[in-house]
Amino acid sequence: MTDTILDAREADAATLIRRVGLRVTEPRRAVVEALRDKPHSSADAVYREVSTTVPQTSIQSVYNALGDFADAGLVRRIEPAGRPGLFELRVDDNHHHVICTACGAVEDVDCAIGDAPCLTPSDAHGFAVHTAEVTYWGLCPSCAAAASAS
Ligand SMILES: [Zn+2]
Ligand SMILES: [Zn+2]
């Protein structure tokens, strides 16, 4: 296994942390594990998860770890309009998200055609575009079923 194919969803948490040049601490490891279990978690949700495995962890150290990870490129932060920022380990693949407007469920959506067609807008206004973030909003299957049942 080489560094370039190290998958954040598979590799050992300590390895991932070291790879981006950060010191491995118990709270940081727990934060990586929490995001692996539950991608697209808010900082508060990560904290709730971490406090079950490393009870002495403060919310501040969770926020710090997430900030350090985001700066180092280990986690991606997505910021759906009007909702708390969400964190995930899946980085650098320009994937998108579909979010339920009723319950807030989030799923990953790969780019539709191989090489990120969303990076080619109808008019880029002369910008050199390097990232496109698309958020699809709608009802998840269970909320849609609940809505049609009532
Ligand atoms: Zn829903
Ligand atoms: Zn995602």
mmCIF file of C-alpha atoms and ligand atoms in Angstrom:
data_model
loop_
_atom_site.group_PDB
_atom_site.id
_atom_site.type_symbol
_atom_site.label_atom_id
_atom_site.label_comp_id
_atom_site.label_asym_id
_atom_site.label_seq_id
_atom_site.Cartn_x
_atom_site.Cartn_y
_atom_site.Cartn_z
ATOM 1 C CA MET A 1 0.000 0.000 0.000
ATOM 2 C CA THR A 2 1.404 3.412 -0.942
ATOM 3 C CA ASP A 3 0.545 6.755 0.567
ATOM 4 C CA THR A 4 -1.343 7.849 -2.503
ATOM 5 C CA ILE A 5 -3.884 5.052 -2.296
ATOM 6 C CA LEU A 6 -4.258 5.132 1.489
ATOM 7 C CA ASP A 7 -8.005 5.302 1.952
ATOM 8 C CA ALA A 8 -9.148 7.397 4.900
ATOM 9 C CA ARG A 9 -12.117 5.092 5.394
ATOM 10 C CA GLU A 10 -9.909 1.979 5.716
ATOM 11 C CA ALA A 11 -6.552 2.985 7.148
ATOM 12 C CA ASP A 12 -5.645 3.032 10.815
ATOM 13 C CA ALA A 13 -6.592 6.349 12.456
ATOM 14 C CA ALA A 14 -3.095 6.940 13.846
ATOM 15 C CA THR A 15 -1.567 6.361 10.414
ATOM 16 C CA LEU A 16 -3.871 8.934 8.851
ATOM 17 C CA ILE A 17 -3.079 11.523 11.507
ATOM 18 C CA ARG A 18 0.679 10.998 11.186
ATOM 19 C CA ARG A 19 0.479 11.118 7.430
ATOM 20 C CA VAL A 20 -0.737 14.726 7.482
ATOM 21 C CA GLY A 21 2.059 15.644 9.905
ATOM 22 C CA LEU A 22 0.024 15.890 13.112
ATOM 23 C CA ARG A 23 0.828 14.365 16.476
ATOM 24 C CA VAL A 24 -1.349 11.397 17.403
ATOM 25 C CA THR A 25 -3.417 11.951 20.565
ATOM 26 C CA GLU A 26 -6.302 9.924 21.974
ATOM 27 C CA PRO A 27 -8.892 12.662 21.245
ATOM 28 C CA ARG A 28 -7.635 13.033 17.670
ATOM 29 C CA ARG A 29 -7.801 9.267 17.118
ATOM 30 C CA ALA A 30 -11.303 9.186 18.558
ATOM 31 C CA VAL A 31 -12.387 12.027 16.263
ATOM 32 C CA VAL A 32 -11.145 10.124 13.189
ATOM 33 C CA GLU A 33 -12.946 6.976 14.372
ATOM 34 C CA ALA A 34 -16.159 8.926 14.997
ATOM 35 C CA LEU A 35 -16.083 10.352 11.464
ATOM 36 C CA ARG A 36 -15.395 6.926 10.035
ATOM 37 C CA ASP A 37 -18.445 5.511 11.834
ATOM 38 C CA LYS A 38 -20.668 8.471 11.025
ATOM 39 C CA PRO A 39 -19.587 10.562 8.035
ATOM 40 C CA HIS A 40 -21.156 14.019 7.652
ATOM 41 C CA SER A 41 -21.255 14.602 11.407
ATOM 42 C CA SER A 42 -21.408 18.055 12.964
ATOM 43 C CA ALA A 43 -18.756 18.993 15.535
ATOM 44 C CA ASP A 44 -21.331 18.491 18.286
ATOM 45 C CA ALA A 45 -22.236 15.032 16.985
ATOM 46 C CA VAL A 46 -18.534 14.108 16.827
ATOM 47 C CA TYR A 47 -18.163 15.305 20.410
ATOM 48 C CA ARG A 48 -21.090 13.154 21.579
ATOM 49 C CA GLU A 49 -19.521 10.149 19.861
ATOM 50 C CA VAL A 50 -16.012 10.835 21.196
ATOM 51 C CA SER A 51 -17.251 11.282 24.765
ATOM 52 C CA THR A 52 -18.413 7.681 24.771
ATOM 53 C CA THR A 53 -14.944 6.354 23.847
ATOM 54 C CA VAL A 54 -12.619 8.964 25.417
ATOM 55 C CA PRO A 55 -14.805 10.448 28.186
ATOM 56 C CA GLN A 56 -12.317 13.058 29.396
ATOM 57 C CA THR A 57 -12.244 14.799 26.003
ATOM 58 C CA SER A 58 -13.451 18.409 26.043
ATOM 59 C CA ILE A 59 -15.654 19.850 23.320
ATOM 60 C CA GLN A 60 -12.898 22.399 22.682
ATOM 61 C CA SER A 61 -10.364 19.686 21.883
ATOM 62 C CA VAL A 62 -12.843 18.136 19.444
ATOM 63 C CA TYR A 63 -13.291 21.512 17.729
ATOM 64 C CA ASN A 64 -9.505 21.959 17.663
ATOM 65 C CA ALA A 65 -8.940 18.489 16.223
ATOM 66 C CA LEU A 66 -11.529 19.073 13.488
ATOM 67 C CA GLY A 67 -9.971 22.456 12.663
ATOM 68 C CA ASP A 68 -6.476 20.955 12.517
ATOM 69 C CA PHE A 69 -7.705 18.069 10.362
ATOM 70 C CA ALA A 70 -9.513 20.402 7.973
ATOM 71 C CA ASP A 71 -6.405 22.615 7.636
ATOM 72 C CA ALA A 72 -4.251 19.543 7.043
ATOM 73 C CA GLY A 73 -6.625 18.156 4.404
ATOM 74 C CA LEU A 74 -7.536 15.050 6.388
ATOM 75 C CA VAL A 75 -11.187 16.001 6.669
ATOM 76 C CA ARG A 76 -13.515 17.961 4.466
ATOM 77 C CA ARG A 77 -15.957 20.430 5.958
ATOM 78 C CA ILE A 78 -19.212 20.958 4.134
ATOM 79 C CA GLU A 79 -21.489 23.823 5.014
ATOM 80 C CA PRO A 80 -25.058 23.271 3.852
ATOM 81 C CA ALA A 81 -27.007 26.539 3.926
ATOM 82 C CA GLY A 82 -28.659 27.149 7.288
ATOM 83 C CA ARG A 83 -27.173 24.059 8.947
ATOM 84 C CA PRO A 84 -24.156 23.390 11.152
ATOM 85 C CA GLY A 85 -20.949 22.516 9.306
ATOM 86 C CA LEU A 86 -20.506 18.794 8.696
ATOM 87 C CA PHE A 87 -17.247 16.875 8.584
ATOM 88 C CA GLU A 88 -16.189 13.786 6.650
ATOM 89 C CA LEU A 89 -13.042 11.823 5.822
ATOM 90 C CA ARG A 90 -13.800 11.574 2.121
ATOM 91 C CA VAL A 91 -11.648 14.336 0.616
ATOM 92 C CA ASP A 92 -10.304 15.426 -2.753
ATOM 93 C CA ASP A 93 -12.777 13.638 -5.014
ATOM 94 C CA ASN A 94 -15.154 16.529 -5.687
ATOM 95 C CA HIS A 95 -18.169 14.483 -4.612
ATOM 96 C CA HIS A 96 -21.478 16.108 -3.827
ATOM 97 C CA HIS A 97 -24.246 15.684 -1.273
ATOM 98 C CA VAL A 98 -27.951 15.090 -1.189
ATOM 99 C CA ILE A 99 -29.586 16.357 1.992
ATOM 100 C CA CYS A 100 -33.063 15.672 3.342
ATOM 101 C CA THR A 101 -34.933 18.911 4.046
ATOM 102 C CA ALA A 102 -37.057 17.150 6.676
ATOM 103 C CA CYS A 103 -34.661 15.066 8.811
ATOM 104 C CA GLY A 104 -31.241 16.308 7.662
ATOM 105 C CA ALA A 105 -30.009 12.909 6.434
ATOM 106 C CA VAL A 106 -26.940 13.321 4.186
ATOM 107 C CA GLU A 107 -25.665 10.982 1.472
ATOM 108 C CA ASP A 108 -22.683 11.194 -0.859
ATOM 109 C CA VAL A 109 -23.292 11.666 -4.556
ATOM 110 C CA ASP A 110 -20.468 10.955 -6.980
ATOM 111 C CA CYS A 111 -20.001 13.202 -9.959
ATOM 112 C CA ALA A 112 -22.325 12.042 -12.705
ATOM 113 C CA ILE A 113 -19.764 11.450 -15.438
ATOM 114 C CA GLY A 114 -16.147 10.411 -14.797
ATOM 115 C CA ASP A 115 -14.343 13.719 -14.649
ATOM 116 C CA ALA A 116 -16.418 16.215 -12.725
ATOM 117 C CA PRO A 117 -18.642 17.728 -15.426
ATOM 118 C CA CYS A 118 -19.825 20.231 -12.836
ATOM 119 C CA LEU A 119 -16.384 21.851 -13.120
ATOM 120 C CA THR A 120 -17.408 23.069 -16.563
ATOM 121 C CA PRO A 121 -20.081 25.678 -15.890
ATOM 122 C CA SER A 122 -22.114 27.130 -18.743
ATOM 123 C CA ASP A 123 -20.218 30.382 -18.164
ATOM 124 C CA ALA A 124 -17.161 30.498 -15.862
ATOM 125 C CA HIS A 125 -16.860 34.305 -16.245
ATOM 126 C CA GLY A 126 -13.135 33.891 -16.901
ATOM 127 C CA PHE A 127 -12.482 32.144 -13.564
ATOM 128 C CA ALA A 128 -10.114 29.165 -13.372
ATOM 129 C CA VAL A 129 -12.521 26.819 -11.607
ATOM 130 C CA HIS A 130 -10.981 24.121 -9.379
ATOM 131 C CA THR A 131 -13.853 22.996 -7.151
ATOM 132 C CA ALA A 132 -17.594 22.608 -7.511
ATOM 133 C CA GLU A 133 -19.835 21.916 -4.540
ATOM 134 C CA VAL A 134 -23.349 20.856 -5.401
ATOM 135 C CA THR A 135 -25.961 20.286 -2.721
ATOM 136 C CA TYR A 136 -29.120 18.517 -3.777
ATOM 137 C CA TRP A 137 -32.033 19.094 -1.412
ATOM 138 C CA GLY A 138 -35.061 16.854 -1.160
ATOM 139 C CA LEU A 139 -36.804 14.232 0.954
ATOM 140 C CA CYS A 140 -35.013 11.034 1.944
ATOM 141 C CA PRO A 141 -36.895 7.756 1.290
ATOM 142 C CA SER A 142 -38.223 7.414 4.845
ATOM 143 C CA CYS A 143 -39.364 11.038 5.069
ATOM 144 C CA ALA A 144 -40.950 10.761 1.608
ATOM 145 C CA ALA A 145 -42.773 7.597 2.726
ATOM 146 C CA ALA A 146 -43.935 9.290 5.931
ATOM 147 C CA ALA A 147 -45.134 12.317 3.951
ATOM 148 C CA SER A 148 -47.174 10.245 1.506
ATOM 149 C CA ALA A 149 -48.630 8.103 4.318
ATOM 150 C CA SER A 150 -50.057 11.093 6.165
HETATM 151 ZN ZN ZN B 1 -35.410 12.529 5.892
HETATM 152 ZN ZN ZN B 2 -19.613 13.349 1.628
#
